[in-house]
Short mmCIF file of C-alpha atoms and ligand atoms in Angstrom, two decimals:
data_model
loop_
_atom_site.label_atom_id
_atom_site.label_comp_id
_atom_site.label_asym_id
_atom_site.label_seq_id
_atom_site.Cartn_x
_atom_site.Cartn_y
_atom_site.Cartn_z
CA ARG J 1 -0.02 0.00 0.05
CA ALA J 2 3.00 2.45 0.83
CA VAL J 3 4.32 2.11 -2.65
CA ASN J 4 0.93 1.72 -4.41
CA ALA J 5 1.81 -1.67 -5.90
CA ASP J 6 -0.61 -3.30 -8.30
CA ASP J 7 1.07 -6.69 -7.85
CA ILE J 8 2.72 -8.42 -4.90
CA ILE J 9 4.92 -11.33 -5.68
CA ILE J 10 6.29 -13.47 -3.03
CA TYR J 11 9.54 -15.28 -4.28
CA VAL J 12 10.42 -18.39 -2.21
CA GLY J 13 12.96 -21.10 -2.98
CA VAL J 14 11.36 -24.24 -4.38
CA GLU J 15 13.20 -26.34 -1.76
CA HIS J 16 11.51 -24.45 1.17
CA ARG J 17 8.22 -26.69 1.05
CA ALA J 18 7.32 -25.82 4.71
CA ALA J 19 7.64 -22.02 4.07
CA ASP J 20 5.64 -22.34 0.76
CA ALA J 21 2.79 -24.16 2.45
CA ALA J 22 2.80 -21.67 5.32
CA LEU J 23 2.60 -18.72 3.01
CA ARG J 24 -0.29 -20.18 0.96
CA ALA J 25 -2.11 -21.06 4.06
CA ALA J 26 -1.64 -17.38 5.37
CA LEU J 27 -2.54 -16.02 1.97
CA GLY J 28 -5.82 -18.08 2.11
CA GLU J 29 -6.74 -16.10 5.19
CA ARG J 30 -6.58 -12.77 3.58
CA PRO J 31 -9.47 -10.93 2.04
CA THR J 32 -10.24 -11.86 -1.68
CA ASP J 33 -9.18 -8.41 -2.95
CA VAL J 34 -5.61 -8.91 -1.22
CA ARG J 35 -5.31 -12.49 -2.56
CA GLY J 36 -6.07 -11.45 -5.91
CA ARG J 37 -3.02 -9.11 -6.18
CA VAL J 38 -0.64 -11.74 -4.57
CA ARG J 39 1.16 -14.60 -6.29
CA ILE J 40 3.76 -16.88 -5.02
CA VAL J 41 6.49 -17.77 -7.39
CA GLN J 42 8.87 -20.89 -6.58
CA ALA J 43 12.54 -19.73 -7.16
CA PRO J 44 14.91 -22.52 -8.48
CA VAL J 45 17.64 -23.97 -6.30
CA GLY J 46 20.82 -21.78 -6.79
CA TYR J 47 22.83 -19.36 -4.81
CA VAL J 48 22.50 -16.42 -7.21
CA ALA J 49 18.94 -17.13 -8.09
CA GLY J 50 18.04 -14.92 -5.09
CA GLU J 51 20.01 -11.92 -6.39
CA GLU J 52 17.51 -9.02 -7.08
CA SER J 53 18.14 -8.91 -10.91
CA ALA J 54 18.00 -12.74 -11.14
CA ALA J 55 14.67 -12.69 -9.50
CA VAL J 56 13.42 -10.22 -11.79
CA ASN J 57 14.68 -12.09 -14.70
CA PHE J 58 13.15 -15.32 -13.58
CA ILE J 59 9.66 -13.95 -13.19
CA ASN J 60 9.88 -12.20 -16.47
CA ALA J 61 11.52 -14.73 -18.51
CA GLY J 62 12.15 -17.97 -16.55
CA ASP J 63 15.77 -17.48 -16.32
CA ALA J 64 17.17 -16.98 -12.75
CA ARG J 65 20.57 -15.59 -13.85
CA PRO J 66 21.48 -12.03 -13.01
CA THR J 67 21.39 -9.43 -15.68
CA THR J 68 23.55 -6.47 -16.39
CA THR J 69 22.61 -3.29 -14.42
CA PRO J 70 21.58 -0.65 -14.72
CA PRO J 71 18.85 -0.66 -15.13
CA ARG J 72 18.11 -2.01 -11.50
CA PRO J 73 14.68 -3.24 -10.67
CA PHE J 74 13.49 -0.10 -8.93
CA GLU J 75 13.96 1.58 -12.47
CA ARG J 76 12.81 -1.32 -14.66
CA GLY J 77 11.74 -4.71 -13.07
CA VAL J 78 8.88 -7.08 -13.34
CA ARG J 79 7.13 -6.55 -16.66
CA GLY J 80 9.30 -3.46 -17.22
CA ARG J 81 7.79 -1.54 -14.42
CA PRO J 82 9.60 -0.01 -11.40
CA THR J 83 9.83 -2.88 -8.75
CA LEU J 84 10.58 -2.81 -5.07
CA LEU J 85 12.41 -5.79 -3.86
CA GLN J 86 12.77 -6.50 -0.11
CA ASN J 87 13.55 -9.57 1.82
CA VAL J 88 10.70 -10.91 4.29
CA GLU J 89 12.60 -10.09 7.47
CA SER J 90 12.68 -6.27 6.40
CA LEU J 91 8.92 -6.35 5.56
CA ALA J 92 8.10 -8.36 8.88
CA LEU J 93 9.89 -5.41 10.75
CA ALA J 94 8.17 -2.77 8.76
CA ALA J 95 4.72 -4.28 9.64
CA LEU J 96 5.88 -4.51 13.28
CA ILE J 97 6.93 -0.79 13.13
CA ALA J 98 3.62 0.13 11.70
CA ARG J 99 1.68 -1.48 14.29
CA ARG J 100 3.82 -0.54 17.41
CA GLY J 101 5.40 2.80 16.21
CA ALA J 102 8.88 4.01 15.66
CA ALA J 103 9.68 4.69 19.14
CA TRP J 104 9.21 0.91 20.07
CA TYR J 105 11.66 0.14 17.41
CA GLN J 106 14.23 2.82 18.18
CA ASN J 107 14.13 1.73 21.97
CA LEU J 108 15.37 -1.73 21.06
CA GLY J 109 19.12 -2.43 20.52
CA GLN J 110 22.31 -2.12 22.55
CA GLY J 111 25.10 0.56 22.46
CA GLN J 112 24.79 2.81 19.37
CA ALA J 113 22.41 0.34 17.68
CA HIS J 114 18.74 0.39 17.19
CA GLY J 115 16.40 -2.47 16.58
CA ILE J 116 16.35 -6.15 16.13
CA GLY J 117 17.75 -8.65 13.71
CA LEU J 118 17.78 -12.35 13.06
CA VAL J 119 21.01 -14.27 13.45
CA THR J 120 21.63 -17.91 12.38
CA ALA J 121 24.15 -19.55 14.64
CA SER J 122 25.87 -22.75 13.36
CA GLY J 123 29.05 -24.67 13.75
CA ALA J 124 30.52 -25.30 17.12
CA VAL J 125 27.57 -24.51 19.33
CA ASN J 126 25.38 -26.58 21.42
CA HIS J 127 22.18 -25.51 19.71
CA ALA J 128 22.22 -24.13 16.19
CA GLY J 129 19.29 -22.30 14.85
CA VAL J 130 17.89 -18.87 14.18
CA GLN J 131 17.75 -16.40 17.07
CA GLU J 132 16.36 -12.86 17.44
CA LEU J 133 18.78 -10.54 18.91
CA GLU J 134 18.95 -6.87 19.71
CA LEU J 135 21.23 -5.17 17.17
CA GLY J 136 24.51 -4.34 18.92
CA SER J 137 24.52 -7.60 20.97
CA PRO J 138 27.96 -8.79 21.31
CA LEU J 139 29.09 -12.03 19.44
CA ALA J 140 29.52 -13.65 22.97
CA ASP J 141 25.62 -13.25 23.26
CA VAL J 142 25.08 -15.35 20.00
CA ALA J 143 27.06 -18.04 21.49
CA ALA J 144 25.31 -17.89 24.77
CA ALA J 145 21.83 -17.96 23.09
CA ALA J 146 22.99 -21.05 21.09
CA GLY J 147 23.74 -22.85 24.29
CA GLY J 148 27.45 -22.02 24.47
CA LEU J 149 30.38 -23.14 22.47
CA ARG J 150 31.18 -26.77 21.91
CA GLY J 151 34.93 -27.10 22.52
CA ASP J 152 37.44 -24.72 21.53
CA VAL J 153 36.85 -22.32 18.66
CA GLN J 154 39.58 -20.75 16.49
CA ALA J 155 37.36 -18.50 14.01
CA VAL J 156 34.15 -17.29 13.31
CA LEU J 157 32.41 -16.72 9.94
CA LEU J 158 30.35 -13.59 9.96
CA GLY J 159 27.93 -12.89 7.49
CA GLY J 160 27.90 -16.17 5.68
CA TYR J 161 29.38 -17.02 2.47
CA PHE J 162 29.53 -13.50 1.32
CA GLY J 163 30.91 -12.43 4.67
CA THR J 164 34.44 -12.63 6.24
CA TRP J 165 36.23 -14.89 8.61
CA ALA J 166 37.43 -13.20 11.77
CA ASP J 167 39.57 -14.26 14.77
CA VAL J 168 37.01 -15.28 17.45
CA ASP J 169 38.87 -13.99 20.44
CA GLU J 170 39.47 -10.62 18.84
CA GLN J 171 35.88 -10.29 18.02
CA TRP J 172 34.26 -11.85 21.13
CA ARG J 173 32.84 -8.37 22.13
CA LEU J 174 32.03 -7.28 18.78
CA PRO J 175 28.68 -5.54 18.58
CA LEU J 176 26.70 -7.32 15.90
CA ASP J 177 25.12 -4.54 13.77
CA PRO J 178 25.75 -3.53 10.26
CA GLN J 179 27.47 0.02 11.31
CA SER J 180 29.62 -1.42 13.98
CA MET J 181 30.72 -4.30 11.78
CA GLN J 182 31.40 -2.27 8.79
CA ALA J 183 33.57 0.08 10.75
CA ARG J 184 35.80 -2.97 11.45
CA GLY J 185 35.89 -4.23 7.83
CA LEU J 186 33.14 -6.96 8.65
CA ALA J 187 29.73 -7.43 7.39
CA PHE J 188 26.56 -8.45 9.12
CA GLY J 189 25.40 -9.70 5.61
CA CYS J 190 22.58 -12.33 5.91
CA GLY J 191 23.18 -12.82 9.58
CA VAL J 192 24.99 -16.14 9.61
CA VAL J 193 27.41 -16.67 12.40
CA HIS J 194 29.50 -20.00 12.01
CA PHE J 195 31.83 -20.92 14.59
CA LEU J 196 34.83 -22.91 13.46
CA ASN J 197 35.93 -25.66 15.63
CA ALA J 198 39.56 -25.49 16.61
CA ARG J 199 40.33 -28.84 15.34
CA THR J 200 38.89 -27.99 11.92
CA CYS J 201 41.26 -26.78 9.41
CA GLY J 202 40.45 -23.24 8.19
CA VAL J 203 42.22 -23.70 4.73
CA GLU J 204 39.94 -26.93 4.23
CA ALA J 205 36.76 -25.11 5.28
CA THR J 206 37.51 -22.21 2.82
CA ALA J 207 38.36 -24.43 0.11
CA ARG J 208 34.75 -26.20 0.60
CA ILE J 209 33.08 -22.66 0.61
CA MET J 210 35.13 -21.72 -2.40
CA ALA J 211 34.12 -24.96 -4.44
CA TYR J 212 30.62 -24.27 -3.63
CA LEU J 213 30.59 -20.50 -4.66
CA ALA J 214 32.49 -21.57 -8.02
CA SER J 215 29.62 -24.12 -8.61
CA GLN J 216 26.97 -21.42 -8.13
CA SER J 217 28.28 -19.06 -10.81
CA ALA J 218 25.70 -18.45 -13.38
CA ARG J 219 28.34 -19.15 -15.82
CA GLN J 220 27.66 -16.15 -18.14
CA CYS J 221 30.69 -13.71 -17.03
CA GLY J 222 34.16 -15.00 -17.95
CA PRO J 223 35.91 -13.60 -14.84
CA CYS J 224 33.40 -15.12 -12.62
CA LEU J 225 33.18 -18.57 -14.43
CA PHE J 226 37.00 -18.90 -14.90
CA GLY J 227 38.22 -16.75 -12.06
CA LEU J 228 36.12 -18.43 -9.37
CA GLY J 229 36.99 -21.94 -11.03
CA ALA J 230 40.62 -21.27 -10.72
CA ILE J 231 40.35 -20.03 -7.10
CA ALA J 232 38.39 -23.09 -6.17
CA GLU J 233 41.09 -25.40 -7.78
CA ALA J 234 44.02 -23.49 -6.08
CA THR J 235 42.20 -23.41 -2.70
CA ARG J 236 41.49 -27.33 -3.30
CA ARG J 237 45.15 -28.01 -4.05
CA LEU J 238 46.37 -26.01 -0.75
CA ALA J 239 43.68 -27.84 1.29
CA ALA J 240 45.01 -31.13 0.03
CA LYS J 241 48.62 -30.11 0.75
CA SER J 242 49.48 -30.53 -2.95
CA PRO J 243 49.82 -26.98 -4.37
CA GLN J 244 51.44 -25.72 -7.17
CA THR J 245 54.65 -23.64 -6.47
CA ASP J 246 52.84 -20.16 -6.54
CA ASP J 247 49.19 -21.07 -5.43
CA LEU J 248 49.16 -19.00 -2.44
CA GLU J 249 50.75 -16.05 -4.17
CA ARG J 250 48.05 -16.30 -6.98
CA LEU J 251 45.30 -16.49 -4.47
CA HIS J 252 46.56 -13.17 -2.98
CA ARG J 253 46.56 -11.47 -6.38
CA TRP J 254 43.17 -12.98 -7.54
CA SER J 255 41.42 -11.95 -4.60
CA GLY J 256 42.15 -8.33 -5.36
CA GLU J 257 41.78 -8.77 -9.12
CA LEU J 258 38.17 -10.29 -9.03
CA PRO J 259 35.91 -7.81 -7.60
CA GLY J 260 33.87 -5.67 -10.01
CA ARG J 261 34.40 -8.19 -12.81
CA GLY J 262 30.99 -9.63 -13.02
CA ALA J 263 27.41 -8.54 -13.90
CA CYS J 264 26.55 -9.33 -10.38
CA ARG J 265 28.47 -9.09 -7.04
CA HIS J 266 28.82 -12.96 -6.82
CA PRO J 267 32.63 -12.84 -7.33
CA ASP J 268 33.00 -9.82 -5.27
CA GLY J 269 31.55 -11.78 -2.23
CA ALA J 270 33.83 -14.82 -2.93
CA ALA J 271 36.88 -12.68 -3.16
CA GLY J 272 36.17 -10.98 0.05
CA LEU J 273 35.63 -14.15 1.82
CA LEU J 274 38.90 -15.39 0.29
CA ARG J 275 40.89 -12.33 1.34
CA SER J 276 39.71 -12.78 5.00
CA ALA J 277 40.65 -16.38 4.97
CA LEU J 278 44.18 -15.31 3.79
CA THR J 279 44.52 -13.14 6.72
CA VAL J 280 42.77 -14.96 9.46
CA PHE J 281 44.33 -18.23 8.44
CA ALA J 282 47.66 -16.86 7.23
CA GLU J 283 49.65 -19.32 9.06
CA ASP J 284 47.84 -22.18 7.93
CA TYR J 285 48.08 -21.18 4.38
CA ALA J 286 51.88 -20.81 4.69
CA ALA J 287 52.18 -24.35 6.14
CA HIS J 288 49.81 -25.89 3.54
CA GLN J 289 51.87 -24.27 0.72
CA ARG J 290 54.78 -25.97 2.33
CA ARG J 291 52.59 -29.25 2.16
CA ARG J 292 51.82 -29.27 5.80
CA CYS J 293 48.77 -28.76 8.06
CA LEU J 294 48.93 -26.97 11.54
CA THR J 295 45.48 -28.32 12.44
CA ILE J 296 44.48 -31.92 13.85
CA ALA J 297 42.29 -32.75 10.99
CA GLU J 298 38.55 -33.37 11.66
CA PRO J 299 35.83 -33.72 8.88
CA VAL J 300 34.91 -30.17 7.69
CA ARG J 301 31.35 -29.29 8.25
CA VAL J 302 30.54 -25.72 7.02
CA ALA J 303 26.81 -24.94 6.68
CA VAL J 304 25.57 -23.68 3.38
CA ALA J 305 24.60 -19.92 3.98
S1 SF4 E 1 29.09 -12.58 -11.94
FE1 SF4 E 1 28.90 -14.72 -12.12
S2 SF4 E 1 26.98 -15.01 -10.92
FE2 SF4 E 1 26.89 -13.01 -11.51
S3 SF4 E 1 26.07 -12.93 -13.38
FE3 SF4 E 1 28.20 -13.11 -13.92
S4 SF4 E 1 28.38 -15.20 -14.10
FE4 SF4 E 1 26.35 -14.98 -13.12
#
């Protein structure tokens, strides 16, 4: 109503069957005139299928690959019309603010931050899952709300696969809110906080993520297709302790060259994660380049963001 929209499209991943069923049930409870303006579109499985231009492209043409921008969807989107894209968390909060007032929201939050946000805790915690936290809550609160850490933890992945690795001791009091994190070169991103067990090799964990991100390229921009592929191969060789002589040096160079070279920001996110890994796990990478591992190997399990 605020943007005077004629059509409302709910774009939900085809694999999220419970969410799809809940949405259809909720829609069935709305008045007929509202139901008539809303449709649910099932998004195909794929990391970049949720990128905003990919979502518009899929709705318009059945192709869930990002398109060159500009124009951005707010300029020309679904059926060529200006289109507002929002994630459901933002819309849910907007609805609560409309009902309870701006002051209610402003009074939530810790320190300089205002509001609440959803955080997904995973990895070396006792109870992985989604939590609602006041923005500005320290990282330690996420671990506590997840039932505490399980064993020693060496690093934390902040913001999911488009985020950054960080030293867990350095960031233990880190306020989790976009502004505070940005000031430290970190990102709140999708709110995923993954604690990496001290017995799990960070080089291996990063190689798994890079392989996944390379596999999710929409394969239409050369630097993304070939650049991410080459990075995935080099990180895999390093993780396997069978690197080529200049793999580590090339990873440093590629992580700076890749950003800004694709139609969407998929390669930028992957390069940012890689840069953080090369910093946080610098000693591990140096050891792997010498065909050694500093960590007592344990199977790598990193949640898909
Ligand atoms: S940068 Fe990669 S994911 Fe993005 S549009 Fe190009 S090929 Fe697809």
